[in-house]
mmCIF file of C-alpha atoms in Angstrom:
data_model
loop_
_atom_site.group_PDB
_atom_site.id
_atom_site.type_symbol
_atom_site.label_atom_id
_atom_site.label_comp_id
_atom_site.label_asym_id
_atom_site.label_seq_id
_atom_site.Cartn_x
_atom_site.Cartn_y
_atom_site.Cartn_z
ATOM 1 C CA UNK A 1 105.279 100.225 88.441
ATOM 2 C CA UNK A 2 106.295 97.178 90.565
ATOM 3 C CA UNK A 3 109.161 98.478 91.168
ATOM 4 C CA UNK A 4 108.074 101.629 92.171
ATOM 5 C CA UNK A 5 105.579 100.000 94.630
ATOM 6 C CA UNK A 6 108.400 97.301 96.345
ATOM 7 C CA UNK A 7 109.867 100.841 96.369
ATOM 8 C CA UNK A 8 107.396 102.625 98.610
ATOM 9 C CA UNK A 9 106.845 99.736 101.108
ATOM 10 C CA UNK A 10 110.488 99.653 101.178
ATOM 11 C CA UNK A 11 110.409 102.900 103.027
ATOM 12 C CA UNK A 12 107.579 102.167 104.878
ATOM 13 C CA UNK A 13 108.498 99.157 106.351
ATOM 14 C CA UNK A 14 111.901 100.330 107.329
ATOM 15 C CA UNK A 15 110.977 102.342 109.873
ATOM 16 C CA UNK A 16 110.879 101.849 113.267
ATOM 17 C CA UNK A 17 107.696 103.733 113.525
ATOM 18 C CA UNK A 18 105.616 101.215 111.243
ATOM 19 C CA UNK A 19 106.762 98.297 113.526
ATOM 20 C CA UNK A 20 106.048 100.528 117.028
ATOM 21 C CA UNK A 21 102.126 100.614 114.973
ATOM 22 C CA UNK A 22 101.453 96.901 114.364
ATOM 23 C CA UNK A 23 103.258 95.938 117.999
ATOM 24 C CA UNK A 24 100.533 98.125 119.537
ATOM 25 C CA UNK A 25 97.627 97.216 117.472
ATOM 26 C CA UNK A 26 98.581 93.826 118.422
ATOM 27 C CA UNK A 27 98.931 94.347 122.426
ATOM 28 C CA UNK A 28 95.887 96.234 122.465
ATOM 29 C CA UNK A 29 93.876 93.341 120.889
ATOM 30 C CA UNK A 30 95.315 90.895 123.001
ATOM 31 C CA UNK A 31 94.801 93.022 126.125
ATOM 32 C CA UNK A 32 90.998 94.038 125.717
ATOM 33 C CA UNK A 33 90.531 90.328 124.637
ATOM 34 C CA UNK A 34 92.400 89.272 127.628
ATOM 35 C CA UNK A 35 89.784 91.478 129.852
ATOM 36 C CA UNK A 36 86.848 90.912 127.940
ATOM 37 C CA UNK A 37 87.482 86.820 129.060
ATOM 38 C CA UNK A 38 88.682 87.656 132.447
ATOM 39 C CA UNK A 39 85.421 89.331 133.771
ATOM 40 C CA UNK A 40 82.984 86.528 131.887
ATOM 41 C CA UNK A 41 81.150 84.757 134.189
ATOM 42 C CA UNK A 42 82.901 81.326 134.269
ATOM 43 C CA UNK A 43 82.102 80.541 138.100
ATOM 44 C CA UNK A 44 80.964 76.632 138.410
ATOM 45 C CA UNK A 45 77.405 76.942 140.340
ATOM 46 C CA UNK A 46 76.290 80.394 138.012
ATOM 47 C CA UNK A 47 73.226 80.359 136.569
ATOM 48 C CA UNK A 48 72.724 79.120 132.770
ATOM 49 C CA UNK A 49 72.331 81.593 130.118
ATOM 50 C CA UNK A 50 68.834 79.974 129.956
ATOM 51 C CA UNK A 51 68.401 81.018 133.459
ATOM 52 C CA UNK A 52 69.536 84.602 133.204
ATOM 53 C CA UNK A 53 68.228 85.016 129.521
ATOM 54 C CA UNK A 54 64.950 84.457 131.374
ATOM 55 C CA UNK A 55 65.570 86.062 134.178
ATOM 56 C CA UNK A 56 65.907 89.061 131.577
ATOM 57 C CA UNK A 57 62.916 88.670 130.342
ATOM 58 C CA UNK A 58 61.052 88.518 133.248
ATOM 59 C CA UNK A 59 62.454 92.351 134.217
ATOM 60 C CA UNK A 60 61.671 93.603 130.984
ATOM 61 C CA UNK A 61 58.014 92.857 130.823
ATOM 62 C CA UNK A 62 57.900 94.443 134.144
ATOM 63 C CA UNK A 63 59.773 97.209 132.765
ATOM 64 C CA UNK A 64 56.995 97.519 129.862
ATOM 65 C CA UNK A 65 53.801 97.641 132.901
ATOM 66 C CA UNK A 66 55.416 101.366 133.187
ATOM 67 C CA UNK A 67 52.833 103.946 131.841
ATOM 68 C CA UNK A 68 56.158 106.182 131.631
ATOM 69 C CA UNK A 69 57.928 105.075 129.200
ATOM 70 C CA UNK A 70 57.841 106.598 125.597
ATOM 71 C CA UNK A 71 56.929 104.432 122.523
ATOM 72 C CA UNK A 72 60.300 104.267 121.313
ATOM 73 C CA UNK A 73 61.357 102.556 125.147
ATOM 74 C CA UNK A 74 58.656 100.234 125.024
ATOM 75 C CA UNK A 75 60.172 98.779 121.475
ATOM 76 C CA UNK A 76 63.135 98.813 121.979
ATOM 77 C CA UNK A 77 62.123 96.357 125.003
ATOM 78 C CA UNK A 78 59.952 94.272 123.457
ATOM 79 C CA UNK A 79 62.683 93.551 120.802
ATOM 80 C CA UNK A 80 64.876 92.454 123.252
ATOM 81 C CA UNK A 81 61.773 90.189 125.106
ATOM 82 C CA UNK A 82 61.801 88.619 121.533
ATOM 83 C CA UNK A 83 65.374 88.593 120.654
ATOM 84 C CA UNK A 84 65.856 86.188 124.238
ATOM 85 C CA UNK A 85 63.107 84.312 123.618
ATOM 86 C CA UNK A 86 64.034 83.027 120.018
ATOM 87 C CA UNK A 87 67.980 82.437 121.537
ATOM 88 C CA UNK A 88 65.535 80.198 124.522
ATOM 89 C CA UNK A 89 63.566 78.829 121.630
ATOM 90 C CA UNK A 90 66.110 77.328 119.116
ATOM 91 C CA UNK A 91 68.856 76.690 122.061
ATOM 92 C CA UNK A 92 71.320 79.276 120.648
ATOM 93 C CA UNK A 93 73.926 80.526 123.373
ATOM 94 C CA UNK A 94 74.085 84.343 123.082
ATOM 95 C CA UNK A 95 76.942 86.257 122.019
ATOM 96 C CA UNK A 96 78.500 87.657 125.228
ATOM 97 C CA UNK A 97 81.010 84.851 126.821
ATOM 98 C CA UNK A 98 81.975 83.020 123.418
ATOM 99 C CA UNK A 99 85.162 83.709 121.360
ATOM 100 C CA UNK A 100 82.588 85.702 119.194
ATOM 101 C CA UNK A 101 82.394 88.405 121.838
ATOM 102 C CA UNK A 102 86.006 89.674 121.960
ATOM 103 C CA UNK A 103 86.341 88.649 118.316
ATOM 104 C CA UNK A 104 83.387 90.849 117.499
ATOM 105 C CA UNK A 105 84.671 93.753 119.931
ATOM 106 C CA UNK A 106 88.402 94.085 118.342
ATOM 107 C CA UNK A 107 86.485 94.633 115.220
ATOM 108 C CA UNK A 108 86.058 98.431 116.302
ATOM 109 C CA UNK A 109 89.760 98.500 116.371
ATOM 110 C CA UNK A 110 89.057 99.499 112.456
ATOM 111 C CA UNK A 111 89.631 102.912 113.842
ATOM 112 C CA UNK A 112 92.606 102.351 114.636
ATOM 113 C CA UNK A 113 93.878 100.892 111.422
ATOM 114 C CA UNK A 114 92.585 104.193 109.703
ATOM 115 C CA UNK A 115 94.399 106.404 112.335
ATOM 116 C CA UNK A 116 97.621 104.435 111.711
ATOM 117 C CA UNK A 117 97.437 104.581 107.729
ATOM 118 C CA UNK A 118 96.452 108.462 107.987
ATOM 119 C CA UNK A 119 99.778 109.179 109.801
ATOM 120 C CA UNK A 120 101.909 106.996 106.994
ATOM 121 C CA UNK A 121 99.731 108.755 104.233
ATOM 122 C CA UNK A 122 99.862 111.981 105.388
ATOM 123 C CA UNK A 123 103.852 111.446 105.798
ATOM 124 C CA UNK A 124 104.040 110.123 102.249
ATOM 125 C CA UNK A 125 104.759 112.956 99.987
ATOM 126 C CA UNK A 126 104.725 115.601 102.154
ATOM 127 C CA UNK A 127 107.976 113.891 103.619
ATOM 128 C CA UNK A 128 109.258 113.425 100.451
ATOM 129 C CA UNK A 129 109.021 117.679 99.699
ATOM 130 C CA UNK A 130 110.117 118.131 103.362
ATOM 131 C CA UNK A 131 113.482 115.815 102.924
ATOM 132 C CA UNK A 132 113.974 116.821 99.327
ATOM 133 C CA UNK A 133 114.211 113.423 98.332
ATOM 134 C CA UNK A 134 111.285 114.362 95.728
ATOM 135 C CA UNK A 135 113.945 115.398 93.300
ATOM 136 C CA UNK A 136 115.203 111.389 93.478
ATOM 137 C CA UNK A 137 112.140 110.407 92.260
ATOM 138 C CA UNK A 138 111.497 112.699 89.580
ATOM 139 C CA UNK A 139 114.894 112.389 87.821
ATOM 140 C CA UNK A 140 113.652 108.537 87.289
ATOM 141 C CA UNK A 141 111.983 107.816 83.977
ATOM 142 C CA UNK A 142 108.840 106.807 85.657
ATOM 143 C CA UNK A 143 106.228 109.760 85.065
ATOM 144 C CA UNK A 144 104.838 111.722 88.065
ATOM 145 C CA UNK A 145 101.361 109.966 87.981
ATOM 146 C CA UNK A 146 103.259 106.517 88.214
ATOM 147 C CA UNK A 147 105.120 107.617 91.492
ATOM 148 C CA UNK A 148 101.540 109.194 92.635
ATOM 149 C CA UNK A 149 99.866 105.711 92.147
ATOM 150 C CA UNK A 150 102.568 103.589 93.334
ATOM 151 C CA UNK A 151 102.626 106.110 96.684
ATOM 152 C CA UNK A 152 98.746 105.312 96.804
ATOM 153 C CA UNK A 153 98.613 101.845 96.307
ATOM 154 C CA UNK A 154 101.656 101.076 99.222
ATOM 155 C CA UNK A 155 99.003 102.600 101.278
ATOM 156 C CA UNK A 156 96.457 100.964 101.265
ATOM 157 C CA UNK A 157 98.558 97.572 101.048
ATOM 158 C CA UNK A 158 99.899 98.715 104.662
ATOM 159 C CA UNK A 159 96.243 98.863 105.858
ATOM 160 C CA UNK A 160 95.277 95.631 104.379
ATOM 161 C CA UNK A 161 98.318 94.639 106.010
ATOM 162 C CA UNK A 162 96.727 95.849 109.252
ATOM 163 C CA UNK A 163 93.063 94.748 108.574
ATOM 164 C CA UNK A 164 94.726 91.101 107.608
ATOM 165 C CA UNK A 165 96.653 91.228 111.170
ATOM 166 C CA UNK A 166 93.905 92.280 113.135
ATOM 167 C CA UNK A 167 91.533 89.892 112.165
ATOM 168 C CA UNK A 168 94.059 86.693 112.802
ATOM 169 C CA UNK A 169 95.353 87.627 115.771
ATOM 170 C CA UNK A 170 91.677 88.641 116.902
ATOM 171 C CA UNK A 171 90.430 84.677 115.787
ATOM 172 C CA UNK A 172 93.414 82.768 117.105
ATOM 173 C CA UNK A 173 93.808 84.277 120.912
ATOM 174 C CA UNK A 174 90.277 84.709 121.430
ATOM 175 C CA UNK A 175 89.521 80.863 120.221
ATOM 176 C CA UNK A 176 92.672 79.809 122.248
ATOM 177 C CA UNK A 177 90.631 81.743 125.239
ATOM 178 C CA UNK A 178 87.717 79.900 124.506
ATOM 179 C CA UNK A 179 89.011 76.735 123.261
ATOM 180 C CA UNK A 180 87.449 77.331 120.046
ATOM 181 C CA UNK A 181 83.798 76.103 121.860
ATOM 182 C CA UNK A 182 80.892 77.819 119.966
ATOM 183 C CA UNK A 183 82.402 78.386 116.610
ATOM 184 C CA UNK A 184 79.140 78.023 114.596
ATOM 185 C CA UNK A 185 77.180 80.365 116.702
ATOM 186 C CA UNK A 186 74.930 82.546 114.531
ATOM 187 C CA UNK A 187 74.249 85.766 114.725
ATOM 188 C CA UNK A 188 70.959 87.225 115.395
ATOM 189 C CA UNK A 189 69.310 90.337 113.770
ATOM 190 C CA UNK A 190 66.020 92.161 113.592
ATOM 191 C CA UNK A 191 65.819 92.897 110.046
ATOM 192 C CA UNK A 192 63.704 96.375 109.417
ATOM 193 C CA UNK A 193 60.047 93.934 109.135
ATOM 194 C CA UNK A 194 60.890 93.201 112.656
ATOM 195 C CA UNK A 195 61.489 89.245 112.051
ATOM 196 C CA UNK A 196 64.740 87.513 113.780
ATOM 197 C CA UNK A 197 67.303 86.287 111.094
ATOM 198 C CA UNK A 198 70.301 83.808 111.497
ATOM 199 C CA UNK A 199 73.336 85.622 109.803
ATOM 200 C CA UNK A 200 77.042 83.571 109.126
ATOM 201 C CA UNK A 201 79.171 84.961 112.077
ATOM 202 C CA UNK A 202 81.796 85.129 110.321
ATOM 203 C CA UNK A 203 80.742 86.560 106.890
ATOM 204 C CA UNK A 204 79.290 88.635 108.732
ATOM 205 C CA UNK A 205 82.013 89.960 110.587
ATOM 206 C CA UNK A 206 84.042 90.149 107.093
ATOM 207 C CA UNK A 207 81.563 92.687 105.637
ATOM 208 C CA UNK A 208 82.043 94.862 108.934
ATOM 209 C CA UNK A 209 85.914 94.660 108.267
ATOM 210 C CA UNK A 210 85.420 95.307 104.601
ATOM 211 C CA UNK A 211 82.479 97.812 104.694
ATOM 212 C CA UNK A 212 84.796 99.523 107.952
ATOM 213 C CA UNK A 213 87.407 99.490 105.762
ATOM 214 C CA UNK A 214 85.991 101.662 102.983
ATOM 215 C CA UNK A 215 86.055 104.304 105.664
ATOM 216 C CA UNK A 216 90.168 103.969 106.473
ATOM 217 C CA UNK A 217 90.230 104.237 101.965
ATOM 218 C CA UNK A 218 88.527 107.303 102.236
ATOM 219 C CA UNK A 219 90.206 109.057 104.864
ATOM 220 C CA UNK A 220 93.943 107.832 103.573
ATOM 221 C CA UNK A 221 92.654 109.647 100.123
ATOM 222 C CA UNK A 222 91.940 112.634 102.163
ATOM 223 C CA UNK A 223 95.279 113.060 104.252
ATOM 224 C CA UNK A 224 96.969 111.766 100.605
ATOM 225 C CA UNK A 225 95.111 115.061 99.078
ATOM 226 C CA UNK A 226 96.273 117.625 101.715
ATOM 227 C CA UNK A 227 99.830 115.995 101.677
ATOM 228 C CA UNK A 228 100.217 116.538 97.805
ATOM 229 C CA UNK A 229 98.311 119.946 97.970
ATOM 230 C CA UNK A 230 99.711 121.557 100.501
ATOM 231 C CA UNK A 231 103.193 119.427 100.934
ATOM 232 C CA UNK A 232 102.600 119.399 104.975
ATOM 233 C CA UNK A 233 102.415 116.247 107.033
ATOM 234 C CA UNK A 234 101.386 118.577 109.488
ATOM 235 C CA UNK A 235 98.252 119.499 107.986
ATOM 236 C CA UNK A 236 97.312 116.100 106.028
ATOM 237 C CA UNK A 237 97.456 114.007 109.265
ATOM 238 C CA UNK A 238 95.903 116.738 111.739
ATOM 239 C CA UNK A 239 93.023 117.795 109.630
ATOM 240 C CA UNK A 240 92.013 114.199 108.192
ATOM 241 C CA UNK A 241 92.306 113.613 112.206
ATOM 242 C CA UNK A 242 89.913 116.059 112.749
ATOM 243 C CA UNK A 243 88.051 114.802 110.487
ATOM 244 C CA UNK A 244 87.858 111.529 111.404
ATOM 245 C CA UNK A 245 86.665 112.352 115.040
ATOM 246 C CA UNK A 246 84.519 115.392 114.710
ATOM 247 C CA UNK A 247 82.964 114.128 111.870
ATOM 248 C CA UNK A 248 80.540 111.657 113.939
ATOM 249 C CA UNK A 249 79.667 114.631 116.272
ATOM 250 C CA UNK A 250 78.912 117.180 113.294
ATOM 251 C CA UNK A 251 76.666 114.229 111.882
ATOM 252 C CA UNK A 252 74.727 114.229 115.203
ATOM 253 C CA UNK A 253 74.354 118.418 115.697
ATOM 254 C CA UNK A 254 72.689 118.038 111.572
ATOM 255 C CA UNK A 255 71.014 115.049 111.907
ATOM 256 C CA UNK A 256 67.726 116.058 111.871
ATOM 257 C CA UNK A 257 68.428 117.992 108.356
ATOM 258 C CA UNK A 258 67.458 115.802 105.456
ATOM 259 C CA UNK A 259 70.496 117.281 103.377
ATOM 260 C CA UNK A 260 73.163 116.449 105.639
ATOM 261 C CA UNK A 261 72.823 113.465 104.167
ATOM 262 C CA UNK A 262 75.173 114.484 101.015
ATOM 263 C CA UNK A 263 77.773 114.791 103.631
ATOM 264 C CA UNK A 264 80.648 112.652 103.792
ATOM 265 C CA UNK A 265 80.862 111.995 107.044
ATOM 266 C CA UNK A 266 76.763 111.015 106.533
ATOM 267 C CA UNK A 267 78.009 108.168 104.640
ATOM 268 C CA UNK A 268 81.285 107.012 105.979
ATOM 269 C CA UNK A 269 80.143 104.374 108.513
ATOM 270 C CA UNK A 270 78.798 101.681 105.972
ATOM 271 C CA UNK A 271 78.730 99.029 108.611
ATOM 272 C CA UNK A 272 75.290 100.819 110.121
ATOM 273 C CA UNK A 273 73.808 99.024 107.067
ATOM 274 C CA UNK A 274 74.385 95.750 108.298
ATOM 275 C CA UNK A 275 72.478 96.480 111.620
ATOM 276 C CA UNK A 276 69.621 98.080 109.558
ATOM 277 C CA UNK A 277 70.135 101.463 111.095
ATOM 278 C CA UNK A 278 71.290 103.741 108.300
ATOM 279 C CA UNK A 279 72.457 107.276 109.374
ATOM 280 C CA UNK A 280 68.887 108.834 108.438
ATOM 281 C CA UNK A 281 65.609 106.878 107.212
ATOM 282 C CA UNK A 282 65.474 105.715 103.768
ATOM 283 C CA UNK A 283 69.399 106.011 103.164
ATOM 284 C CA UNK A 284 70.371 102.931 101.193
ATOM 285 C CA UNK A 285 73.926 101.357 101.161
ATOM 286 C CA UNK A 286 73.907 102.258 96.706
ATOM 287 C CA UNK A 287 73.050 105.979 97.990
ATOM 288 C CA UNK A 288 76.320 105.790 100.306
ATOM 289 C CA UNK A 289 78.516 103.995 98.186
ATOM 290 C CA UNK A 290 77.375 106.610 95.020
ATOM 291 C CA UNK A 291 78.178 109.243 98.063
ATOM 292 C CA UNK A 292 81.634 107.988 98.490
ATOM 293 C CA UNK A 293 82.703 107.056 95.284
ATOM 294 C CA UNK A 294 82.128 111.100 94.407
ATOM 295 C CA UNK A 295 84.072 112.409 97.384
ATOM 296 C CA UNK A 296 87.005 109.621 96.069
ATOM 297 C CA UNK A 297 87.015 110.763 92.478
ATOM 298 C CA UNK A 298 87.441 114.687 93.637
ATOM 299 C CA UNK A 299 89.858 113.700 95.844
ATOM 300 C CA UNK A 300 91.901 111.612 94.178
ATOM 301 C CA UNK A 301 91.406 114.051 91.379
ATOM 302 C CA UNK A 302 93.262 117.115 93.332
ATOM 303 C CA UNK A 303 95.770 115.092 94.003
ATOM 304 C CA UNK A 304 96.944 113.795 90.640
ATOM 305 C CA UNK A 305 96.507 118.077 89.335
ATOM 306 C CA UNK A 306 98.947 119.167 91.878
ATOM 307 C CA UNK A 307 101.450 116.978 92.019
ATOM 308 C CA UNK A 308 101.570 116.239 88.048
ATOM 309 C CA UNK A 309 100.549 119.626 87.227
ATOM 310 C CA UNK A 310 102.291 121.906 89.872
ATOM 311 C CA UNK A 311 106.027 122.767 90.091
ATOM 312 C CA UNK A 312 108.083 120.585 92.246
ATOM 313 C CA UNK A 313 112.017 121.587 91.364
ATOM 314 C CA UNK A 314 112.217 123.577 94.273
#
């Protein structure tokens, strides 16, 4: 099996494509970081963030004296009002201009990771039917649900490989942009009682990658199905694509049905959790994960029946 898996990254890592993937990962997060620190304010004679933090405040109370605005306004600004007031309180510098801001924004680049491991999953076996270099593999003693797992598992090493990448490079040219001031900033969140916590920046920002990453598992085992049922790297990276774009807008058109919630896509973005704001009231993060782990099991399921069960000589 370890040899099957060396194997597998053998041919993933050899070509030029992989590479052209991680290079542009990389410029990207060093170019929005880049921007994100040019365009803080850094001016000598600029306000404090005390100064503007109250400032803030001051415009939102007059924002609340406005008999227009709906219920759901008027909360949303008083939890601001209270989130500014407890940073002015306990002397904690907000987010925005601190390594944590850019660190915290490459984070979303998540999506990215998933798009790149679709496009090598997709390609994995599909390639393999396309090149007929399938026959290679099955003349070796190892059985077919060996070479399916080993395919599987030099997957999702590839975006670990990715996650592991983003999240250094993220740390180390951000803190270099910021001189590493501001490390042990906390993180502040209104927790659903409406009382201001202090979370760990940066376990926090690990269960984003991890939680973000159970998405990029489930769409690789998507594109992985199509690619073994249908033998197309056509079809496994442009639906799971599809998929993994349209899926947030199909979630908005049927969000106001309570059983969209057995979706998939209802449950794919775990990191909502962490924020409190689940994709419908009274989801839990055990619903989602009980969600997921069924759409996994039927589609790693199809996978393993075709390809160990279907004819592959030709």
């Amino acid at each position: 099996m370890v040899n099957l898996i060396l194997n597998e990254n053998m041919k993933i890592y050899r070509r030029t494509r992989t590479w052209v993937m991680i290079a542009v990962m990389i410029v990207i997060v060093l170019f929005g970081s880049f921007i994100d620190w040019h365009y803080d304010d850094k001016e000598t004679g600029q306000a404090t963030w005390q100064q503007q933090l109250t400032e803030r405040n001051q415009q939102n109370a007059k924002l609340l004296t406005d008999e227009k605005l709906d219920q759901d306004d008027k909360e949303r600004i008083q939890e601001n009002i209270d989130m500014n007031q407890y940073q002015l309180d306990h002397n904690i510098h907000p987010e925005g201009s601190t390594m944590w801001s850019g660190i915290n924004g490459s984070a979303q680049l998540v999506l990215l990771i998933t798009l790149f491991t679709v496009i090598i999953a997709g390609d994995s076996l599909a390639g393999e039917f396309s090149s007929g270099t399938i026959k290679l593999l099955l003349i070796r003693p190892a059985s077919r649900l060996k070479i399916l797992i080993s395919k599987y598992v030099s997957m999702i090493m590839f975006g670990l490989l990715l996650l592991v990448i983003l999240f250094i490079v993220s740390v180390l040219f951000n803190g270099l942009l910021y001189r590493f001031e501001n490390m042990n900033l906390p993180l502040l969140h209104l927790d659903t009682a409406g009382h201001i916590v202090e979370k760990n920046m940066f376990a926090n920002l690990w269960q984003s990658y991890l939680l973000n990453g159970v998405s990029t598992i489930i769409f690789v085992t998507m594109a992985f199905m199509i690619s073994s049922a249908f033998r197309s790297s056509t079809m496994a990276i442009g639906f799971s694509l599809f998929a993994l774009f349209a899926g947030a807008i199909l979630m908005e058109l049927l969000h106001d049905y309570d059983w969209s919630r057995y979706i998939l896509f209802a449950n794919i973005n775990l990191s909502g959790y962490l924020t409190g704001h689940p994709y419908q009231k009274g989801m839990t993060l055990a619903f989602s994960i009980k969600m997921l782990a069924a759409y996994y099991l039927v589609f790693s399921l199809v996978a393993w029946l075709v390809f160990t069960k279907r004819d592959v000589a030709a």
